[in-house]
PDB file of C-alpha atoms in Angstrom:
ATOM      1  CA  ILE A   1       0.000   0.000   0.000  1.00 56.00           C
ATOM      2  CA  ALA A   2       1.667   3.218  -1.152  1.00 69.00           C
ATOM      3  CA  GLY A   3      -0.740   5.751   0.370  1.00 93.00           C
ATOM      4  CA  ILE A   4       0.065   8.955  -1.484  1.00 97.00           C
ATOM      5  CA  THR A   5       2.657   9.171  -4.202  1.00 97.00           C
ATOM      6  CA  GLN A   6       3.976  12.332  -5.795  1.00 98.00           C
ATOM      7  CA  ALA A   7       6.029  12.678  -8.926  1.00 97.00           C
ATOM      8  CA  PRO A   8       8.561  13.864  -9.657  1.00 97.00           C
ATOM      9  CA  THR A   9      10.519  13.878  -6.410  1.00 97.00           C
ATOM     10  CA  SER A  10      12.366  16.941  -7.570  1.00 97.00           C
ATOM     11  CA  GLN A  11      12.599  19.008 -10.718  1.00 97.00           C
ATOM     12  CA  ILE A  12      14.575  21.938 -12.065  1.00 97.00           C
ATOM     13  CA  LEU A  13      12.560  23.909 -14.570  1.00 96.00           C
ATOM     14  CA  ALA A  14      13.256  26.857 -16.816  1.00 97.00           C
ATOM     15  CA  ALA A  15      10.996  29.857 -16.369  1.00 97.00           C
ATOM     16  CA  GLY A  16       8.139  29.929 -18.836  1.00 97.00           C
ATOM     17  CA  ARG A  17       7.898  26.168 -19.129  1.00 97.00           C
ATOM     18  CA  ARG A  18       4.757  24.210 -18.368  1.00 97.00           C
ATOM     19  CA  MET A  19       4.930  21.634 -15.596  1.00 97.00           C
ATOM     20  CA  THR A  20       2.494  19.157 -14.089  1.00 98.00           C
ATOM     21  CA  LEU A  21       3.068  17.725 -10.636  1.00 98.00           C
ATOM     22  CA  ARG A  22       1.356  14.426 -10.138  1.00 98.00           C
ATOM     23  CA  CYS A  23      -0.399  13.131  -7.054  1.00 98.00           C
ATOM     24  CA  THR A  24      -1.976   9.708  -6.745  1.00 98.00           C
ATOM     25  CA  GLN A  25      -3.602   8.094  -3.731  1.00 97.00           C
ATOM     26  CA  ASP A  26      -4.804   4.576  -3.092  1.00 95.00           C
ATOM     27  CA  MET A  27      -6.819   5.263   0.046  1.00 93.00           C
ATOM     28  CA  ARG A  28     -10.008   6.305  -1.791  1.00 93.00           C
ATOM     29  CA  HIS A  29     -10.201   9.513   0.200  1.00 92.00           C
ATOM     30  CA  ASN A  30     -12.712  12.032  -1.078  1.00 91.00           C
ATOM     31  CA  ALA A  31     -10.827  15.252  -0.388  1.00 92.00           C
ATOM     32  CA  MET A  32      -7.438  16.164  -1.846  1.00 94.00           C
ATOM     33  CA  TYR A  33      -5.281  19.242  -1.454  1.00 95.00           C
ATOM     34  CA  TRP A  34      -2.194  20.924  -2.813  1.00 97.00           C
ATOM     35  CA  TYR A  35       0.030  23.004  -0.524  1.00 97.00           C
ATOM     36  CA  ARG A  36       3.286  24.804  -1.077  1.00 97.00           C
ATOM     37  CA  GLN A  37       5.885  25.087   1.644  1.00 97.00           C
ATOM     38  CA  ASP A  38       8.264  28.003   1.704  1.00 95.00           C
ATOM     39  CA  LEU A  39      10.888  28.741   4.321  1.00 88.00           C
ATOM     40  CA  GLY A  40       9.487  30.988   7.016  1.00 85.00           C
ATOM     41  CA  LEU A  41       5.970  30.831   5.627  1.00 88.00           C
ATOM     42  CA  GLY A  42       4.782  27.377   6.596  1.00 91.00           C
ATOM     43  CA  LEU A  43       2.374  25.562   4.293  1.00 95.00           C
ATOM     44  CA  ARG A  44      -0.167  27.432   2.225  1.00 94.00           C
ATOM     45  CA  LEU A  45      -3.126  25.942   0.413  1.00 94.00           C
ATOM     46  CA  ILE A  46      -3.092  26.281  -3.369  1.00 95.00           C
ATOM     47  CA  HIS A  47      -6.153  24.324  -4.501  1.00 95.00           C
ATOM     48  CA  TYR A  48      -8.408  21.666  -3.104  1.00 93.00           C
ATOM     49  CA  SER A  49     -10.984  19.150  -4.251  1.00 93.00           C
ATOM     50  CA  ASN A  50     -13.858  17.887  -2.108  1.00 89.00           C
ATOM     51  CA  THR A  51     -14.619  15.004  -4.435  1.00 90.00           C
ATOM     52  CA  ALA A  52     -14.011  13.858  -7.990  1.00 93.00           C
ATOM     53  CA  GLY A  53     -15.260  16.432 -10.470  1.00 94.00           C
ATOM     54  CA  THR A  54     -15.014  19.445  -8.151  1.00 93.00           C
ATOM     55  CA  THR A  55     -12.173  21.791  -7.310  1.00 94.00           C
ATOM     56  CA  GLY A  56     -11.730  25.000  -5.345  1.00 92.00           C
ATOM     57  CA  LYS A  57      -9.192  27.746  -4.835  1.00 92.00           C
ATOM     58  CA  GLY A  58      -7.096  28.045  -1.735  1.00 91.00           C
ATOM     59  CA  GLU A  59      -5.016  30.887  -0.352  1.00 90.00           C
ATOM     60  CA  VAL A  60      -2.450  31.103  -3.184  1.00 94.00           C
ATOM     61  CA  PRO A  61      -4.045  29.779  -6.415  1.00 95.00           C
ATOM     62  CA  ASP A  62      -2.587  32.223  -8.953  1.00 96.00           C
ATOM     63  CA  GLY A  63      -0.432  30.584 -11.581  1.00 97.00           C
ATOM     64  CA  TYR A  64      -1.711  27.094 -10.776  1.00 98.00           C
ATOM     65  CA  SER A  65      -4.547  24.924 -12.023  1.00 98.00           C
ATOM     66  CA  VAL A  66      -5.870  21.537 -10.959  1.00 98.00           C
ATOM     67  CA  SER A  67      -8.249  18.889 -12.176  1.00 97.00           C
ATOM     68  CA  ARG A  68      -9.946  15.949 -10.495  1.00 97.00           C
ATOM     69  CA  ALA A  69     -11.125  13.511 -13.130  1.00 97.00           C
ATOM     70  CA  ASN A  70     -11.264  10.608 -10.685  1.00 96.00           C
ATOM     71  CA  THR A  71     -10.907   9.864  -6.990  1.00 96.00           C
ATOM     72  CA  ASP A  72      -7.270   8.818  -7.078  1.00 97.00           C
ATOM     73  CA  ASP A  73      -5.503  11.534  -9.074  1.00 98.00           C
ATOM     74  CA  PHE A  74      -5.119  15.240  -8.447  1.00 98.00           C
ATOM     75  CA  PRO A  75      -2.526  16.828 -10.759  1.00 98.00           C
ATOM     76  CA  LEU A  76      -1.267  20.365 -10.254  1.00 98.00           C
ATOM     77  CA  THR A  77      -0.247  22.310 -13.349  1.00 98.00           C
ATOM     78  CA  LEU A  78       1.950  25.358 -13.650  1.00 98.00           C
ATOM     79  CA  ALA A  79       1.047  26.777 -17.050  1.00 96.00           C
ATOM     80  CA  SER A  80       4.086  29.064 -17.306  1.00 97.00           C
ATOM     81  CA  ALA A  81       6.464  28.645 -14.386  1.00 97.00           C
ATOM     82  CA  VAL A  82       8.050  31.650 -12.682  1.00 98.00           C
ATOM     83  CA  PRO A  83      10.916  31.730 -10.170  1.00 97.00           C
ATOM     84  CA  SER A  84       8.538  32.632  -7.327  1.00 97.00           C
ATOM     85  CA  GLN A  85       6.993  29.200  -7.756  1.00 98.00           C
ATOM     86  CA  THR A  86      10.195  27.616  -6.510  1.00 98.00           C
ATOM     87  CA  SER A  87       8.966  25.668  -3.502  1.00 98.00           C
ATOM     88  CA  VAL A  88       8.259  22.272  -2.036  1.00 98.00           C
ATOM     89  CA  TYR A  89       4.817  21.064  -3.036  1.00 98.00           C
ATOM     90  CA  PHE A  90       2.809  18.688  -0.893  1.00 98.00           C
ATOM     91  CA  CYS A  91      -0.285  16.803  -1.883  1.00 98.00           C
ATOM     92  CA  ALA A  92      -2.632  15.729   0.897  1.00 96.00           C
ATOM     93  CA  THR A  93      -5.804  13.694   1.265  1.00 95.00           C
ATOM     94  CA  LYS A  94      -8.561  13.475   3.810  1.00 91.00           C
ATOM     95  CA  GLU A  95     -11.234  10.895   4.382  1.00 85.00           C
ATOM     96  CA  GLY A  96     -14.723  12.345   4.087  1.00 72.00           C
ATOM     97  CA  LEU A  97     -15.625  15.995   4.454  1.00 62.00           C
ATOM     98  CA  LEU A  98     -15.366  16.118   8.221  1.00 69.00           C
ATOM     99  CA  ASN A  99     -12.424  17.716   9.943  1.00 69.00           C
ATOM    100  CA  ASN A 100     -10.347  14.598  10.029  1.00 78.00           C
ATOM    101  CA  GLU A 101      -6.599  14.726   9.829  1.00 86.00           C
ATOM    102  CA  GLN A 102      -4.966  15.146   6.460  1.00 91.00           C
ATOM    103  CA  PHE A 103      -2.387  12.697   5.180  1.00 93.00           C
ATOM    104  CA  PHE A 104       0.504  14.129   3.240  1.00 96.00           C
ATOM    105  CA  GLY A 105       2.536  12.838   0.352  1.00 96.00           C
ATOM    106  CA  PRO A 106       6.341  12.950   0.360  1.00 96.00           C
ATOM    107  CA  GLY A 107       6.504  16.245  -1.525  1.00 97.00           C
ATOM    108  CA  THR A 108       7.991  17.518  -4.769  1.00 98.00           C
ATOM    109  CA  ARG A 109      10.864  19.972  -4.669  1.00 97.00           C
ATOM    110  CA  LEU A 110      10.549  22.338  -7.615  1.00 98.00           C
ATOM    111  CA  THR A 111      13.145  24.884  -8.641  1.00 98.00           C
ATOM    112  CA  VAL A 112      12.290  27.413 -11.343  1.00 97.00           C
ATOM    113  CA  LEU A 113      15.264  29.216 -12.847  1.00 96.00           C
TER     114      LEU A 113
ATOM    115  CA  ALA B  15     -10.330  34.942   8.563  1.00 74.00           C
ATOM    116  CA  GLN B  16      -8.356  32.155  10.116  1.00 86.00           C
ATOM    117  CA  LYS B  17      -4.883  32.696  11.437  1.00 93.00           C
ATOM    118  CA  VAL B  18      -2.363  30.568  13.301  1.00 96.00           C
ATOM    119  CA  THR B  19       0.625  32.119  15.028  1.00 97.00           C
ATOM    120  CA  GLN B  20       3.677  30.209  16.157  1.00 97.00           C
ATOM    121  CA  ALA B  21       5.787  32.951  17.622  1.00 96.00           C
ATOM    122  CA  GLN B  22       8.807  30.747  18.305  1.00 97.00           C
ATOM    123  CA  THR B  23      10.734  30.432  15.072  1.00 96.00           C
ATOM    124  CA  GLU B  24      13.420  28.231  16.580  1.00 97.00           C
ATOM    125  CA  ILE B  25      13.985  26.606  19.962  1.00 97.00           C
ATOM    126  CA  SER B  26      17.153  24.855  21.034  1.00 97.00           C
ATOM    127  CA  VAL B  27      17.331  22.773  24.203  1.00 97.00           C
ATOM    128  CA  VAL B  28      19.578  20.120  25.613  1.00 97.00           C
ATOM    129  CA  GLU B  29      18.377  16.546  25.588  1.00 97.00           C
ATOM    130  CA  LYS B  30      16.123  15.554  28.510  1.00 97.00           C
ATOM    131  CA  GLU B  31      14.858  19.081  29.019  1.00 97.00           C
ATOM    132  CA  ASP B  32      11.142  19.772  28.758  1.00 97.00           C
ATOM    133  CA  VAL B  33      10.075  22.129  25.998  1.00 98.00           C
ATOM    134  CA  THR B  34       6.797  23.824  25.122  1.00 98.00           C
ATOM    135  CA  LEU B  35       5.854  24.961  21.632  1.00 98.00           C
ATOM    136  CA  ASP B  36       3.298  27.736  21.554  1.00 98.00           C
ATOM    137  CA  CYS B  37       0.358  28.044  19.174  1.00 98.00           C
ATOM    138  CA  VAL B  38      -2.195  30.852  19.145  1.00 98.00           C
ATOM    139  CA  TYR B  39      -5.092  30.820  16.718  1.00 97.00           C
ATOM    140  CA  GLU B  40      -7.792  33.153  15.442  1.00 95.00           C
ATOM    141  CA  THR B  41     -11.142  32.137  14.021  1.00 92.00           C
ATOM    142  CA  ARG B  42     -14.657  33.545  13.964  1.00 89.00           C
ATOM    143  CA  ASP B  43     -16.223  30.112  14.058  1.00 88.00           C
ATOM    144  CA  THR B  44     -17.436  28.421  17.214  1.00 87.00           C
ATOM    145  CA  THR B  45     -16.705  25.008  15.728  1.00 87.00           C
ATOM    146  CA  TYR B  46     -13.142  24.440  14.648  1.00 90.00           C
ATOM    147  CA  TYR B  47     -10.373  21.896  14.792  1.00 91.00           C
ATOM    148  CA  LEU B  48      -6.751  22.206  15.764  1.00 94.00           C
ATOM    149  CA  PHE B  49      -3.888  20.007  14.660  1.00 94.00           C
ATOM    150  CA  TRP B  50      -0.199  19.497  15.250  1.00 97.00           C
ATOM    151  CA  TYR B  51       2.099  18.034  12.620  1.00 96.00           C
ATOM    152  CA  LYS B  52       5.765  17.089  12.840  1.00 97.00           C
ATOM    153  CA  GLN B  53       8.194  17.497   9.952  1.00 97.00           C
ATOM    154  CA  PRO B  54      11.479  15.687  10.665  1.00 96.00           C
ATOM    155  CA  PRO B  55      14.631  16.440   8.653  1.00 94.00           C
ATOM    156  CA  SER B  56      13.579  13.807   6.104  1.00 93.00           C
ATOM    157  CA  GLY B  57      10.786  16.168   5.051  1.00 94.00           C
ATOM    158  CA  GLU B  58       7.578  14.205   5.439  1.00 94.00           C
ATOM    159  CA  LEU B  59       4.671  15.588   7.443  1.00 95.00           C
ATOM    160  CA  VAL B  60       3.506  13.410  10.307  1.00 95.00           C
ATOM    161  CA  PHE B  61       0.142  13.909  11.976  1.00 94.00           C
ATOM    162  CA  LEU B  62       0.356  14.130  15.776  1.00 95.00           C
ATOM    163  CA  ILE B  63      -3.008  15.200  17.143  1.00 93.00           C
ATOM    164  CA  ARG B  64      -6.438  16.648  16.331  1.00 91.00           C
ATOM    165  CA  ARG B  65      -8.578  18.513  18.834  1.00 91.00           C
ATOM    166  CA  ASN B  66     -12.066  19.973  18.277  1.00 89.00           C
ATOM    167  CA  SER B  67     -13.228  23.226  19.830  1.00 90.00           C
ATOM    168  CA  PHE B  68     -15.689  21.511  22.163  1.00 89.00           C
ATOM    169  CA  ASP B  69     -13.107  19.310  23.814  1.00 86.00           C
ATOM    170  CA  GLU B  70     -10.861  21.278  26.127  1.00 83.00           C
ATOM    171  CA  GLN B  71      -9.422  18.302  27.915  1.00 84.00           C
ATOM    172  CA  ASN B  72      -5.691  18.162  27.824  1.00 85.00           C
ATOM    173  CA  GLU B  73      -4.209  15.136  26.160  1.00 86.00           C
ATOM    174  CA  ILE B  74      -1.124  13.141  26.946  1.00 88.00           C
ATOM    175  CA  SER B  75       0.533  10.635  24.674  1.00 89.00           C
ATOM    176  CA  GLY B  76       3.754   9.292  26.094  1.00 93.00           C
ATOM    177  CA  ARG B  77       6.192  12.194  26.355  1.00 95.00           C
ATOM    178  CA  TYR B  78       3.870  14.480  24.369  1.00 96.00           C
ATOM    179  CA  SER B  79       1.092  16.546  25.884  1.00 95.00           C
ATOM    180  CA  TRP B  80      -1.201  19.233  24.565  1.00 95.00           C
ATOM    181  CA  ASN B  81      -2.837  22.078  26.468  1.00 95.00           C
ATOM    182  CA  PHE B  82      -5.914  23.545  24.769  1.00 95.00           C
ATOM    183  CA  GLN B  83      -7.266  26.759  26.278  1.00 94.00           C
ATOM    184  CA  LYS B  84     -10.147  28.467  24.482  1.00 93.00           C
ATOM    185  CA  SER B  85      -9.968  31.448  26.836  1.00 92.00           C
ATOM    186  CA  THR B  86      -6.565  32.366  25.426  1.00 95.00           C
ATOM    187  CA  SER B  87      -7.052  30.788  21.955  1.00 95.00           C
ATOM    188  CA  SER B  88      -4.011  28.641  22.494  1.00 96.00           C
ATOM    189  CA  PHE B  89      -3.109  25.038  21.761  1.00 96.00           C
ATOM    190  CA  ASN B  90       0.355  24.488  23.152  1.00 97.00           C
ATOM    191  CA  PHE B  91       2.456  21.375  22.753  1.00 97.00           C
ATOM    192  CA  THR B  92       4.874  20.121  25.399  1.00 97.00           C
ATOM    193  CA  ILE B  93       7.553  17.490  24.999  1.00 97.00           C
ATOM    194  CA  THR B  94       8.766  16.056  28.281  1.00 96.00           C
ATOM    195  CA  ALA B  95      12.284  14.693  28.600  1.00 97.00           C
ATOM    196  CA  SER B  96      13.144  15.654  25.045  1.00 97.00           C
ATOM    197  CA  GLN B  97      15.220  13.367  22.851  1.00 97.00           C
ATOM    198  CA  VAL B  98      17.389  14.030  19.823  1.00 96.00           C
ATOM    199  CA  VAL B  99      14.795  12.261  17.657  1.00 96.00           C
ATOM    200  CA  ASP B 100      12.324  15.002  18.562  1.00 97.00           C
ATOM    201  CA  SER B 101      14.340  17.446  16.488  1.00 97.00           C
ATOM    202  CA  ALA B 102      12.014  18.609  13.739  1.00 97.00           C
ATOM    203  CA  VAL B 103       9.850  21.451  12.548  1.00 97.00           C
ATOM    204  CA  TYR B 104       6.473  21.400  14.265  1.00 98.00           C
ATOM    205  CA  PHE B 105       3.401  22.942  12.706  1.00 97.00           C
ATOM    206  CA  CYS B 106       0.172  23.943  14.360  1.00 97.00           C
ATOM    207  CA  ALA B 107      -2.849  24.108  12.035  1.00 95.00           C
ATOM    208  CA  LEU B 108      -6.492  25.132  12.134  1.00 93.00           C
ATOM    209  CA  SER B 109      -9.604  24.077  10.241  1.00 89.00           C
ATOM    210  CA  ASP B 110     -13.018  25.608  10.792  1.00 79.00           C
ATOM    211  CA  ASP B 111     -16.426  24.198  10.002  1.00 63.00           C
ATOM    212  CA  SER B 112     -17.203  26.200   6.891  1.00 58.00           C
ATOM    213  CA  GLY B 113     -17.789  24.017   3.851  1.00 50.00           C
ATOM    214  CA  GLY B 114     -17.665  20.893   5.927  1.00 47.00           C
ATOM    215  CA  GLY B 115     -13.987  21.418   6.549  1.00 46.00           C
ATOM    216  CA  ALA B 116     -13.067  20.630   2.977  1.00 53.00           C
ATOM    217  CA  ASP B 117     -11.213  23.852   2.259  1.00 67.00           C
ATOM    218  CA  GLY B 118      -7.900  22.870   3.752  1.00 83.00           C
ATOM    219  CA  LEU B 119      -5.836  23.665   6.791  1.00 90.00           C
ATOM    220  CA  THR B 120      -4.419  27.009   7.838  1.00 92.00           C
ATOM    221  CA  PHE B 121      -0.898  26.405   9.078  1.00 94.00           C
ATOM    222  CA  GLY B 122       1.323  28.394  11.352  1.00 96.00           C
ATOM    223  CA  LYS B 123       4.817  29.144  10.097  1.00 96.00           C
ATOM    224  CA  GLY B 124       6.297  26.375  12.182  1.00 97.00           C
ATOM    225  CA  THR B 125       8.748  26.087  15.070  1.00 97.00           C
ATOM    226  CA  HIS B 126      12.112  24.511  14.405  1.00 97.00           C
ATOM    227  CA  LEU B 127      12.985  22.462  17.456  1.00 98.00           C
ATOM    228  CA  ILE B 128      16.598  21.475  17.951  1.00 98.00           C
ATOM    229  CA  ILE B 129      17.446  18.950  20.630  1.00 97.00           C
ATOM    230  CA  GLN B 130      21.145  18.944  21.382  1.00 96.00           C
ATOM    231  CA  PRO B 131      22.731  15.787  22.777  1.00 94.00           C
TER     232      PRO B 131
END
């Protein structure tokens, strides 16, 4: 049982390039989230999805898009990467819509030059 | 709007000392949930505890204990007899009841705890 997998583990990207970070879960959790972690700022929510077919914006959604075609996958796309998007990105899941704990993936370290 | 403040950016103690990590939160909701997560040097985020706003009982789990006080909007975390393996960044987080809690967690900026041998 893998839980939550994220790919790639790390990536160096030229500014202006398009990039999709992948997140896959095998726990069949309804809710999924994308956060970015920056030094001194903690984790900030980018986008979320309550269930397959629905998505919502978090605190810092600009420059990012998501889709939720099925329960297991929640990709995050940077349409045209900028250096300020250099960060560690975490995908998370939560069972149900109650305030249960969130489970986090291992993270993707992205550097935009 | 929700807000979580962890005023201690970094704490360094010697092994076996007790240490308390502070967390102060702001929310307009009467129903909310508080969390602590641990991020060791390896980078993963590990869930430690969840507490809802109607349960003010303190909790103890081994060397870890949590003190929830609604009167001061605080949810502090104490490690007793600290060990080197406790070295990590600790995050306090908040989720309110709007939208069924499906709009994510609001995190504090984290406290980097260093336990020196």
